[in-house]
């Protein structure tokens, strides 16, 4: 598999040591390590867990009469043939020390008397040990073998190695040669094995290869692939990403049947694509769909043996290639397939340029919570065909043992066996649940199945859920509820105003406005905005202190047909300027004290104190659904993100979506005309819409808390009591502030919580108080 260099460079952690390579036993040869080995050595130095992510373990399942002693001798011969399996490393990772060929011990565990759960537990314990026992890179050994004797003439040979001396290609060399050596040991006449590849020779040749002119061309290719902003893959997670990257992992296997594999192979062949390119392109399409990103990077391991004609070489010759896919969701799948084949072939043409070198060249910013550049991996193993089984008289099955640690967030290894394809999915358990990976692999299968039937279909139109699952989903859906799809979000308020104009709509401090007061003020603001050129499709900024006028201006903007953009006057000046410019505001409503913060380049900045006379002269009549009114799909408001991962981004929310939300919240958790809702959230957060518009939709009252009260637990507690509040929505931080201030609760209060994860202890505290 591929490796990923950590955030520190080799020079930063290199030790000055007195190192005698011969102190650990007879040494045949000392050569410089290869660049990929040095990168992997550095990654393994971060601790046992980091090193365990590079433990490679495979199982050979034998059925039949196995000669254990012959197998042990064959393993010893194999160990003698391949110098990589006899290697260890200097403490600074600079030297590869090849031990002189000596005896090799195969551990034997006899489980033949066990059965059922006891047998399963014993085997599972040995498999876990194979991946959870760290290798000592300095003292070795870095290759282990253990034979498990099972009931009924069955055996399981568990072979383990550190990835720094053995890659995926190497395992196939080992399996084939071990079969031939075993056959020789039991007296079968077999063709002698060719002279083994010598990894130490290969390592020496790497220094020469790196000096060739091709390196410059490879570097130019890879840097051109990432010359612009490097995408960060954002797959949907089951839990928050830890502050520091973890490696805890489990494996889930998903099987693609022989018919689908045949169809996928034929679909690719008809378009000049290999099976690997076809599967890889489909996986890139899946990742794009899951992440809603059209620019994704998927890593693949490239075996150096296949490039340089070292087919029989055992060692670490692999390099991680970061393939960048531009995925057009509206293009046919076959276009993605053609592009994927090109991306793969171009990458393989330049595979000698190591991943660690690329990271240093690109100067990729390091995030302790993420891998740099590549977070998901896709590989396909060579098929273990019948010819590869050279163990006379024995049935053979081969598989990779699941790891408990994995470097990537998600790594897919596709293994061909008996005409089918097994997708071995190693996933980070701190990020994903197995149920999620199971759904994703089912979606991948459905995507491939549908693509083989209609490759001309746009990627976005290919289903990710099969027919049976879709029917189950439909059965889970609640019955449809009649809904007025033409209603605008502010029309709920207008209806309540017509029903009972004298009810109190909004309270703030000593001020109380009726529904008619609020309606009249909002209508005047709407007329004034129309006079300033505001109309359907316009956006108007709101930079106002909390109070009734903030609510009146919000309603006035909607009544004028425009959408509002909240701009908190407490935000930094640079952020406000960027948001105002990015939104292309047609006008801004603010206060005198904040007006100087904004420059709309000729468009009106309207301070409420300056326009009072104009508002007094404006009509108080409702504009209604005239020619300039908003449509149901028009933008009601734009909320900007925090900008924590870059520039803030504006999210447009249409009337129809908010109206649907309001109607749903009226039913569950429910609100009545007698309720009083305390609004504590700044208008710049999306949930403020719920606080302000939900009570007005049913004839209830909204009580607006000022900024100082919201930040003071005791003051907030007093306000809840004084205003006889029956409903409050707040973040966990605000609820915690209230609880810590000694609030004992109110059995009649409906408490809504959102915006952040709700800790279990806080949930229990709120449940006991409401």
XYZ file of C-alpha atoms in Angstrom:
770
model
C 0.000 0.000 0.000
C 1.013 3.660 -0.209
C 2.563 5.762 2.505
C 2.040 9.311 3.660
C 4.868 11.397 5.034
C 4.103 13.108 8.355
C 4.364 16.821 8.979
C 8.014 16.837 10.110
C 10.963 16.420 7.772
C 13.633 13.790 8.107
C 16.221 16.392 9.095
C 14.052 17.580 11.992
C 14.006 14.186 13.722
C 17.288 12.624 12.590
C 19.363 11.383 15.505
C 23.084 11.673 15.915
C 24.026 8.161 17.011
C 26.995 5.903 17.225
C 25.545 3.083 15.195
C 27.263 -0.208 14.502
C 25.195 -2.108 11.887
C 26.999 -5.332 12.813
C 26.118 -5.169 16.524
C 22.841 -7.032 15.995
C 24.392 -9.991 14.219
C 26.216 -10.872 10.979
C 25.451 -8.407 8.171
C 25.884 -9.135 4.488
C 25.426 -5.651 3.197
C 24.670 -2.030 4.201
C 23.132 0.250 1.546
C 21.292 3.577 1.571
C 17.536 3.347 2.028
C 15.265 4.462 -0.788
C 13.395 7.734 -0.591
C 9.992 6.003 -0.096
C 11.522 3.917 2.707
C 12.845 7.023 4.425
C 9.412 8.628 4.201
C 7.809 5.543 5.699
C 10.476 5.245 8.396
C 9.768 8.849 9.394
C 6.021 8.202 9.511
C 6.565 5.116 11.700
C 8.666 7.147 14.149
C 5.560 8.992 15.371
C 4.735 6.114 17.730
C 3.582 2.508 17.886
C 0.099 3.322 16.573
C 1.563 5.141 13.574
C 3.869 2.202 12.888
C 1.060 -0.348 13.311
C -0.760 1.333 10.422
C 2.017 -0.135 8.241
C 1.789 -3.705 9.549
C 0.974 -5.946 6.595
C -0.537 -9.349 7.350
C -1.936 -11.995 5.003
C -3.379 -15.469 5.415
C -2.935 -18.546 3.229
C -5.741 -21.028 3.869
C -4.744 -24.616 3.078
C -7.191 -27.474 2.670
C -5.703 -30.987 2.560
C -2.753 -32.934 3.939
C -0.083 -30.323 4.596
C 3.510 -31.305 5.360
C 4.287 -28.805 8.107
C 8.021 -29.482 8.169
C 8.261 -29.063 4.417
C 6.406 -25.764 4.668
C 8.779 -24.571 7.396
C 11.791 -25.454 5.226
C 10.187 -23.684 2.253
C 9.712 -20.559 4.369
C 13.355 -20.703 5.411
C 14.386 -20.919 1.760
C 12.129 -18.014 0.894
C 13.644 -15.976 3.730
C 17.123 -16.823 2.410
C 16.197 -15.851 -1.190
C 14.902 -12.321 -0.469
C 17.243 -9.913 1.266
C 14.421 -7.449 2.045
C 12.914 -10.006 4.437
C 16.243 -10.177 6.292
C 16.657 -6.412 6.541
C 16.594 -3.908 9.361
C 17.318 -0.169 9.569
C 19.734 2.221 11.165
C 18.248 4.473 13.884
C 18.320 7.478 11.545
C 16.541 5.612 8.729
C 19.404 6.281 6.321
C 20.824 2.752 6.039
C 19.324 -0.599 5.107
C 21.196 -3.443 6.798
C 20.778 -6.879 5.219
C 21.389 -9.695 7.716
C 23.323 -12.746 6.643
C 21.048 -15.662 5.739
C 20.456 -17.854 8.788
C 17.669 -19.977 10.182
C 14.074 -18.813 10.101
C 11.569 -19.947 12.726
C 7.907 -20.579 11.909
C 5.713 -20.457 15.005
C 3.103 -23.226 15.178
C -0.170 -23.077 17.091
C -2.239 -26.267 17.279
C -5.971 -25.481 17.437
C -7.079 -28.806 15.946
C -8.829 -29.864 19.173
C -10.938 -26.707 19.319
C -14.326 -26.127 17.719
C -17.067 -23.525 17.414
C -16.685 -20.250 19.314
C -13.513 -21.397 21.090
C -11.817 -22.028 17.737
C -13.012 -18.724 16.304
C -11.766 -16.823 19.361
C -8.350 -18.501 19.279
C -7.835 -17.770 15.580
C -9.082 -14.208 15.965
C -6.613 -13.610 18.810
C -3.687 -14.752 16.646
C -4.820 -12.584 13.722
C -5.114 -9.568 16.008
C -1.623 -10.253 17.341
C -0.282 -10.378 13.787
C -1.396 -6.785 13.120
C -1.105 -5.377 16.647
C 2.448 -6.511 17.471
C 4.823 -3.685 16.484
C 7.939 -4.373 14.469
C 11.288 -3.101 15.723
C 12.713 -1.380 12.650
C 16.207 -1.148 14.111
C 16.685 -4.622 15.569
C 14.223 -6.647 13.486
C 13.014 -9.108 12.453
C 10.608 -7.433 10.031
C 9.042 -10.632 8.671
C 7.136 -13.231 10.717
C 5.349 -16.505 9.991
C 2.878 -18.458 12.111
C 1.085 -21.679 11.157
C -2.325 -22.290 12.747
C -3.350 -25.970 12.715
C -7.118 -26.244 12.461
C -9.579 -29.164 12.650
C -10.299 -31.261 9.559
C -6.965 -31.131 7.710
C -7.066 -27.355 7.505
C -4.238 -24.922 8.157
C -3.872 -21.172 8.084
C -0.464 -19.667 7.452
C -0.269 -16.114 8.766
C 2.551 -14.064 7.228
C 3.300 -10.604 8.590
C 5.789 -7.931 7.580
C 6.332 -4.242 8.046
C 5.399 -2.311 4.927
C 8.898 -0.799 4.837
C 10.234 -4.145 3.510
C 7.172 -5.624 1.792
C 4.491 -4.142 -0.461
C 1.388 -5.513 -2.151
C 3.272 -6.765 -5.195
C 5.729 -8.575 -2.926
C 3.006 -10.726 -1.368
C 2.174 -12.248 -4.737
C 5.832 -13.021 -5.341
C 6.007 -14.621 -1.894
C 2.886 -16.770 -2.430
C 3.991 -18.031 -5.836
C 7.558 -18.779 -4.784
C 6.512 -20.362 -1.492
C 4.318 -22.796 -3.444
C 7.211 -23.792 -5.706
C 9.609 -24.168 -2.789
C 7.074 -26.289 -0.890
C 6.617 -28.495 -3.950
C 10.370 -29.013 -4.134
C 10.517 -29.904 -0.430
C 7.930 -32.674 -0.802
C 9.741 -34.126 -3.817
C 7.756 -32.812 -6.772
C 9.635 -32.096 -9.951
C 9.090 -28.398 -10.568
C 10.864 -25.863 -12.694
C 13.597 -24.158 -10.654
C 12.840 -20.641 -9.581
C 14.744 -17.882 -11.355
C 17.414 -16.007 -9.458
C 15.708 -13.756 -6.903
C 15.511 -10.010 -7.208
C 17.950 -8.308 -4.860
C 16.366 -5.383 -3.094
C 19.670 -3.923 -1.911
C 20.719 -3.667 -5.585
C 17.404 -2.000 -6.337
C 17.973 0.457 -3.459
C 21.404 1.356 -4.780
C 19.994 1.950 -8.265
C 17.390 4.374 -6.921
C 19.995 7.028 -6.199
C 21.155 6.835 -9.800
C 17.574 6.910 -11.129
C 16.739 9.993 -9.099
C 19.515 11.906 -10.780
C 18.191 11.298 -14.260
C 16.555 14.005 -16.336
C 13.189 12.240 -16.103
C 12.855 13.493 -12.507
C 12.466 17.074 -13.733
C 9.684 16.033 -16.097
C 7.935 14.038 -13.382
C 8.143 16.990 -11.023
C 6.718 19.358 -13.627
C 3.824 16.989 -14.233
C 2.834 16.608 -10.578
C 3.227 20.253 -9.656
C 1.055 21.198 -12.641
C -1.663 18.860 -11.327
C -1.800 20.886 -8.107
C -0.845 24.345 -9.308
C -4.120 25.861 -8.087
C -5.956 25.506 -4.762
C -5.639 21.961 -3.441
C -9.052 20.410 -2.665
C -9.780 19.137 0.842
C -12.099 16.135 0.751
C -15.064 16.556 3.091
C -16.846 13.218 3.336
C -19.866 13.250 5.674
C -18.681 12.047 9.101
C -20.563 10.136 11.786
C -18.875 12.103 14.568
C -16.809 15.298 14.880
C -13.279 15.114 13.537
C -10.741 14.822 16.397
C -8.332 17.713 16.838
C -5.452 15.346 16.078
C -5.500 12.634 13.441
C -6.054 9.098 14.689
C -5.472 5.694 13.098
C -7.938 3.344 14.831
C -9.499 1.190 12.151
C -11.749 -1.718 11.320
C -12.475 -3.518 8.069
C -15.735 -4.184 6.303
C -15.816 -6.454 3.240
C -18.319 -6.015 0.421
C -18.587 -8.547 -2.404
C -19.405 -7.707 -6.025
C -20.811 -10.734 -7.812
C -19.328 -12.327 -10.902
C -22.014 -10.994 -13.260
C -21.439 -7.390 -12.193
C -17.661 -7.767 -12.383
C -18.007 -9.167 -15.906
C -20.264 -6.282 -16.949
C -17.917 -3.693 -15.446
C -14.949 -5.257 -17.214
C -16.809 -5.284 -20.545
C -18.049 -1.704 -20.142
C -14.495 -0.516 -19.621
C -13.032 -2.661 -22.404
C -15.508 -1.251 -24.945
C -14.187 2.222 -24.099
C -10.516 1.317 -23.904
C -10.345 1.351 -20.100
C -8.753 -1.256 -17.868
C -10.723 -2.859 -15.056
C -8.744 -0.810 -12.532
C -9.436 2.468 -14.354
C -13.132 1.617 -14.578
C -13.469 0.766 -10.894
C -11.337 3.770 -9.889
C -13.396 6.181 -11.994
C -16.590 4.850 -10.465
C -15.124 5.272 -6.985
C -14.114 8.865 -7.761
C -17.684 9.484 -8.923
C -19.028 8.018 -5.676
C -16.692 10.152 -3.566
C -17.792 13.214 -5.542
C -21.466 12.415 -4.958
C -20.975 11.720 -1.242
C -18.964 14.888 -0.632
C -20.861 17.144 -3.092
C -17.452 18.173 -4.465
C -16.517 18.223 -8.146
C -12.766 18.253 -7.468
C -11.537 15.192 -5.535
C -8.199 13.491 -4.909
C -7.957 9.705 -4.606
C -4.660 7.997 -3.828
C -3.477 4.808 -5.523
C -0.362 2.717 -4.845
C 1.970 2.218 -7.802
C 4.272 -0.821 -7.721
C 7.810 0.046 -8.784
C 8.481 -3.588 -9.712
C 6.214 -3.334 -12.733
C 7.985 -0.224 -14.051
C 11.578 -1.369 -13.897
C 11.206 -5.017 -14.887
C 11.729 -6.397 -11.381
C 8.731 -8.729 -11.437
C 10.250 -11.119 -8.890
C 11.441 -8.469 -6.440
C 10.298 -8.472 -2.804
C 10.629 -5.191 -0.929
C 9.105 -1.753 -0.519
C 8.948 -0.441 -4.079
C 5.545 1.223 -3.948
C 4.795 4.925 -4.313
C 1.557 6.736 -3.498
C 0.110 8.636 -6.456
C -2.442 11.391 -5.721
C -4.898 11.315 -8.646
C -6.963 14.463 -9.060
C -10.370 14.009 -10.678
C -12.482 16.825 -12.082
C -15.940 15.261 -11.830
C -18.778 16.804 -13.834
C -22.024 15.566 -12.314
C -24.031 16.520 -15.417
C -21.697 14.674 -17.810
C -22.371 11.043 -18.800
C -20.655 8.340 -16.786
C -18.720 7.207 -19.841
C -17.106 10.658 -19.961
C -15.924 10.191 -16.381
C -14.598 6.779 -17.419
C -12.604 8.215 -20.317
C -11.213 11.026 -18.178
C -10.351 8.582 -15.392
C -8.362 6.385 -17.772
C -6.368 9.432 -18.901
C -5.743 10.563 -15.315
C -4.541 7.084 -14.360
C -2.239 6.619 -17.365
C -0.703 10.087 -16.970
C -0.018 9.394 -13.291
C 1.562 6.003 -14.004
C 3.815 7.600 -16.620
C 5.255 9.801 -13.847
C 5.107 7.429 -10.896
C 8.784 7.591 -9.931
C 8.329 11.004 -8.296
C 7.704 10.219 -4.638
C 4.732 11.462 -2.709
C 6.839 12.893 0.110
C 8.910 14.909 -2.350
C 5.725 16.279 -3.910
C 4.404 17.386 -0.511
C 7.607 19.269 0.185
C 7.559 20.857 -3.276
C 3.922 21.945 -2.984
C 4.421 23.218 0.581
C 1.020 21.790 1.501
C -0.307 23.359 4.684
C -0.362 20.786 7.471
C -3.473 20.169 9.547
C -2.921 17.942 12.603
C -6.441 16.576 12.122
C -5.924 15.428 8.523
C -3.575 13.662 6.173
C -1.999 16.028 3.669
C -3.462 15.938 0.150
C -4.792 12.336 0.174
C -7.354 11.016 2.663
C -8.886 8.122 0.685
C -7.130 5.291 -1.130
C -8.184 2.827 -3.830
C -6.260 -0.246 -4.983
C -6.874 -3.443 -6.899
C -4.791 -6.522 -6.159
C -3.579 -8.971 -8.742
C -5.832 -11.979 -9.167
C -4.653 -15.214 -7.540
C -5.355 -17.479 -10.485
C -5.161 -21.260 -10.507
C -1.666 -21.216 -11.992
C -0.447 -19.318 -8.940
C -1.393 -22.211 -6.630
C 1.783 -24.267 -6.701
C 1.068 -26.171 -3.496
C 0.564 -29.766 -4.706
C -2.431 -31.550 -3.215
C -3.676 -28.495 -1.361
C -6.546 -26.133 -1.905
C -5.444 -22.532 -1.434
C -7.288 -19.351 -0.523
C -5.526 -16.037 0.060
C -6.718 -12.969 1.890
C -5.384 -9.896 3.671
C -5.936 -9.803 7.426
C -7.874 -6.778 8.727
C -5.752 -4.123 10.436
C -6.616 -2.360 13.674
C -4.807 0.779 12.498
C -5.015 2.508 9.140
C -3.230 5.554 7.788
C -6.073 6.736 5.541
C -9.589 7.760 6.526
C -10.888 5.202 4.052
C -8.865 2.653 2.095
C -10.431 0.283 -0.444
C -8.527 -2.791 -1.584
C -10.295 -4.690 -4.366
C -9.373 -8.401 -4.476
C -10.376 -10.710 -7.342
C -11.220 -14.254 -6.325
C -13.278 -16.953 -8.091
C -14.635 -14.477 -10.612
C -15.924 -12.110 -7.926
C -14.492 -8.927 -6.449
C -14.095 -8.419 -2.709
C -13.905 -4.797 -1.600
C -11.832 -4.734 1.584
C -12.702 -1.437 3.241
C -10.438 -0.240 6.057
C -12.018 2.808 7.702
C -11.184 5.142 10.566
C -13.475 4.251 13.464
C -13.144 7.708 15.028
C -14.811 9.167 11.925
C -17.144 6.502 10.521
C -19.513 3.764 11.667
C -19.547 0.427 9.896
C -23.170 1.055 8.888
C -22.030 4.123 6.968
C -19.309 2.232 5.102
C -21.803 -0.542 4.367
C -24.214 1.985 2.826
C -21.444 3.576 0.787
C -20.285 0.262 -0.645
C -23.870 -0.643 -1.461
C -24.147 2.744 -3.187
C -20.922 2.029 -5.104
C -22.318 -1.304 -6.271
C -25.595 0.303 -7.340
C -23.736 3.067 -9.177
C -21.616 0.544 -11.103
C -24.598 -1.689 -11.844
C -26.633 1.185 -13.247
C -23.657 2.562 -15.177
C -23.124 -0.753 -16.953
C -26.750 -0.670 -18.088
C -26.749 2.991 -19.167
C -23.209 4.423 -19.422
C -24.559 7.471 -21.251
C -26.515 8.574 -18.173
C -25.262 11.634 -16.296
C -23.397 10.762 -13.115
C -25.841 12.823 -11.043
C -28.767 10.821 -12.438
C -27.350 7.389 -11.613
C -29.043 6.098 -8.453
C -27.000 5.270 -5.364
C -29.781 3.223 -3.769
C -31.116 -0.001 -5.292
C -34.798 -0.701 -5.842
C -35.363 -2.700 -2.652
C -33.691 -0.089 -0.464
C -35.597 2.690 -2.212
C -38.883 0.957 -1.445
C -37.827 0.605 2.201
C -37.019 4.305 2.322
C -40.377 5.201 0.824
C -42.101 3.024 3.426
C -40.317 4.918 6.187
C -41.505 8.289 4.943
C -44.455 9.813 6.817
C -47.582 10.512 4.785
C -47.590 13.682 2.732
C -49.069 16.763 4.422
C -50.969 19.379 2.402
C -48.881 22.528 2.139
C -49.334 25.897 0.466
C -46.311 25.971 -1.821
C -47.049 29.512 -2.972
C -46.845 31.163 0.444
C -43.973 33.528 1.265
C -42.418 33.335 4.716
C -43.695 36.749 5.933
C -47.272 36.026 4.890
C -47.791 33.929 8.058
C -47.313 37.138 10.033
C -49.648 39.110 7.767
C -52.386 36.513 8.250
C -52.116 36.771 12.057
C -52.188 40.560 11.822
C -55.465 40.382 9.912
C -56.925 37.927 12.453
C -56.030 39.846 15.640
C -54.153 43.121 15.043
C -54.333 44.147 18.715
C -52.297 41.226 20.114
C -48.757 41.929 21.294
C -46.300 40.820 18.625
C -42.924 41.892 19.992
C -41.499 43.016 23.325
C -38.115 44.542 24.055
C -37.370 46.115 27.412
C -40.236 48.468 28.182
C -41.397 48.559 24.553
C -44.314 46.454 23.304
C -45.697 46.555 19.757
C -48.934 45.022 18.613
C -49.234 43.075 15.390
C -50.742 46.211 13.809
C -47.862 48.385 15.048
C -45.312 45.997 13.586
C -47.258 45.626 10.344
C -47.570 49.379 9.831
C -43.882 49.994 10.513
C -42.816 47.177 8.198
C -45.134 48.391 5.416
C -43.649 51.908 5.608
C -40.140 50.489 5.405
C -41.165 48.391 2.373
C -42.528 51.458 0.566
C -39.376 53.435 1.359
C -37.165 50.642 0.018
C -39.194 50.455 -3.169
C -38.560 54.159 -3.581
C -34.838 53.473 -3.334
C -35.024 51.011 -6.220
C -35.304 47.816 -4.174
C -37.410 45.150 -5.851
C -37.746 41.410 -6.358
C -34.328 39.823 -6.501
C -32.556 42.632 -4.629
C -30.597 42.035 -1.426
C -30.713 44.501 1.459
C -28.244 44.492 4.322
C -29.442 44.674 7.937
C -26.857 46.029 10.397
C -29.126 46.796 13.338
C -29.108 46.517 17.099
C -31.528 44.029 18.619
C -35.037 45.406 19.077
C -38.477 45.852 17.448
C -37.067 47.916 14.585
C -34.730 45.066 13.633
C -37.807 42.851 13.204
C -39.748 45.581 11.376
C -36.881 46.106 8.933
C -36.599 42.383 8.294
C -40.310 42.193 7.476
C -40.103 45.400 5.427
C -37.349 43.964 3.224
C -39.408 40.812 2.585
C -42.553 42.814 1.868
C -40.592 44.894 -0.681
C -39.780 41.666 -2.531
C -36.108 41.579 -1.580
C -34.000 39.269 0.563
C -32.116 40.403 3.652
C -28.456 39.908 4.538
C -27.713 40.178 8.284
C -24.501 42.081 9.071
C -23.663 42.153 12.756
C -22.144 45.586 13.579
C -19.818 43.832 16.053
C -18.108 41.878 13.250
C -14.618 43.035 12.126
C -14.729 45.854 9.575
C -12.908 43.755 6.947
C -15.439 40.934 7.250
C -18.382 43.346 6.945
C -16.853 44.998 3.879
C -16.266 41.637 2.219
C -19.808 40.389 2.902
C -21.428 43.615 1.700
C -19.398 43.573 -1.501
C -19.807 39.854 -2.127
C -23.597 40.031 -1.692
C -23.943 42.995 -4.060
C -26.322 44.836 -1.736
C -28.871 47.176 -3.275
C -29.278 49.053 0.022
C -28.445 48.835 3.715
C -30.556 49.561 6.787
C -28.524 50.437 9.868
C -28.126 52.945 12.703
C -26.244 56.229 12.663
C -23.431 54.785 14.790
C -22.745 51.988 12.288
C -23.320 53.784 8.988
C -19.655 54.739 8.597
C -18.660 51.070 8.576
C -20.121 50.577 5.108
C -19.437 51.867 1.596
C -21.907 50.540 -0.970
C -20.343 52.575 -3.801
C -23.287 54.857 -4.382
C -26.072 52.580 -3.242
C -28.057 53.875 -0.268
C -26.892 53.356 3.318
C -30.039 54.211 5.277
C -29.571 55.108 8.959
C -32.863 54.673 10.797
C -32.395 57.947 12.675
C -32.127 59.861 9.372
C -35.128 58.322 7.640
C -37.720 58.706 10.407
C -39.392 61.652 8.636
C -39.527 59.747 5.347
C -41.016 56.738 7.098
C -43.675 58.896 8.734
C -44.737 60.108 5.290
C -44.657 56.628 3.688
C -47.920 54.678 3.265
C -48.745 52.113 5.956
C -50.618 49.966 3.443
C -49.506 46.468 2.509
C -47.808 46.006 -0.889
C -49.000 42.409 -1.230
C -48.186 40.228 -4.227
C -47.655 42.985 -6.753
C -45.384 42.792 -9.803
C -42.271 43.454 -7.703
C -43.079 40.962 -4.942
C -40.952 37.934 -4.170
C -41.862 34.533 -5.588
C -41.869 31.342 -3.480
C -38.452 30.399 -4.854
C -36.991 33.899 -4.422
C -34.203 34.399 -1.903
C -35.594 35.331 1.508
C -32.212 35.837 3.148
C -28.510 35.094 2.773
C -26.506 33.724 5.711
C -22.710 33.835 5.572
C -20.583 31.028 6.974
C -17.967 31.708 9.626
C -15.102 31.629 7.136
C -13.061 29.322 9.385
C -11.821 27.338 6.354
C -11.316 30.358 4.097
C -13.470 33.283 2.993
C -17.064 33.402 4.319
C -19.551 31.940 1.863
C -23.093 33.217 1.403
C -25.877 30.619 1.555
C -29.123 31.631 -0.163
C -32.329 30.466 1.521
C -35.600 30.728 -0.441
C -39.061 31.647 0.914
C -40.481 28.211 0.198
C -37.858 26.453 2.360
C -38.441 28.758 5.343
C -42.204 28.512 5.022
C -42.003 24.729 5.021
C -39.758 24.865 8.097
C -42.133 27.182 9.960
C -45.141 24.970 9.256
C -43.234 21.883 10.444
C -42.169 23.603 13.672
C -45.751 24.733 14.315
C -46.678 21.043 14.537
C -43.573 19.688 16.286
C -42.531 20.697 18.890
C -45.570 22.947 18.576
C -46.363 26.558 19.483
C -49.586 28.361 20.405
C -50.864 31.926 20.372
C -50.461 32.136 24.163
C -46.742 31.331 24.028
C -43.944 33.800 24.601
C -40.665 32.949 22.874
C -37.410 34.513 24.075
C -35.164 35.397 21.120
C -31.496 35.198 22.154
C -29.698 34.530 18.851
C -28.004 37.154 16.725
C -29.651 37.699 13.354
C -26.412 36.547 11.678
C -27.148 32.943 12.687
C -29.696 30.955 10.724
C -31.712 29.824 13.742
C -32.746 33.436 14.403
C -35.400 32.905 11.712
C -37.080 30.334 13.948
C -37.009 32.643 16.962
C -38.468 35.642 15.147
C -40.850 34.191 12.584
C -42.257 31.106 14.307
C -44.128 32.980 17.099
C -45.416 35.558 14.608
C -46.810 32.756 12.445
C -49.339 31.671 15.112
C -50.182 34.975 16.862
C -47.708 34.447 19.730
C -45.271 37.031 21.135
C -41.522 37.231 20.581
C -39.481 38.778 23.384
C -36.126 40.063 22.130
C -33.269 39.871 24.641
C -30.471 42.402 24.280
C -26.862 41.377 23.740
C -25.774 41.949 27.370
C -28.584 39.822 28.800
C -27.753 36.910 26.511
C -24.170 36.896 27.796
C -25.152 36.955 31.494
C -26.589 33.735 32.950
C -28.176 35.426 35.945
C -29.731 38.207 33.847
C -31.062 35.643 31.394
C -32.551 33.612 34.235
C -34.280 36.688 35.603
C -35.685 37.564 32.172
C -37.147 34.077 31.707
C -39.074 34.534 34.944
C -40.024 38.194 34.527
C -41.324 37.827 30.960
C -43.076 34.496 31.685
C -41.253 32.834 28.794
C -42.739 29.525 27.636
C -40.340 28.699 24.752
C -36.629 29.307 24.171
C -34.249 28.080 21.474
C -30.540 28.364 22.251
C -27.186 26.730 21.666
C -25.748 24.334 24.261
C -23.330 27.116 25.261
C -26.209 29.408 26.235
C -28.080 26.643 28.067
C -24.863 25.788 29.936
C -24.486 29.449 30.907
C -28.007 29.392 32.317
C -27.575 26.119 34.216
C -24.226 27.231 35.669
C -25.908 30.418 36.894
C -28.148 28.294 39.133
C -31.288 28.169 37.012
C -33.606 25.571 38.508
C -35.879 25.324 35.498
C -39.559 25.672 34.691
C -41.851 22.714 34.077
C -43.843 24.790 31.581
C -40.859 25.780 29.433
C -40.209 24.211 26.026
C -36.445 24.095 25.581
C -35.045 23.803 22.044
C -31.338 23.220 21.535
C -29.248 23.314 18.364
C -26.257 24.757 16.564
C -23.651 22.678 18.437
C -23.299 19.110 19.743
C -25.378 18.647 22.921
C -23.319 16.983 25.694
C -25.106 14.164 27.520
C -24.733 15.777 30.966
C -26.287 19.022 29.725
C -29.158 17.110 28.111
C -29.865 15.393 31.435
C -29.726 18.740 33.259
C -32.238 20.307 30.845
C -34.580 17.316 30.976
C -34.685 17.541 34.748
C -35.508 21.269 34.623
C -38.233 21.417 31.966
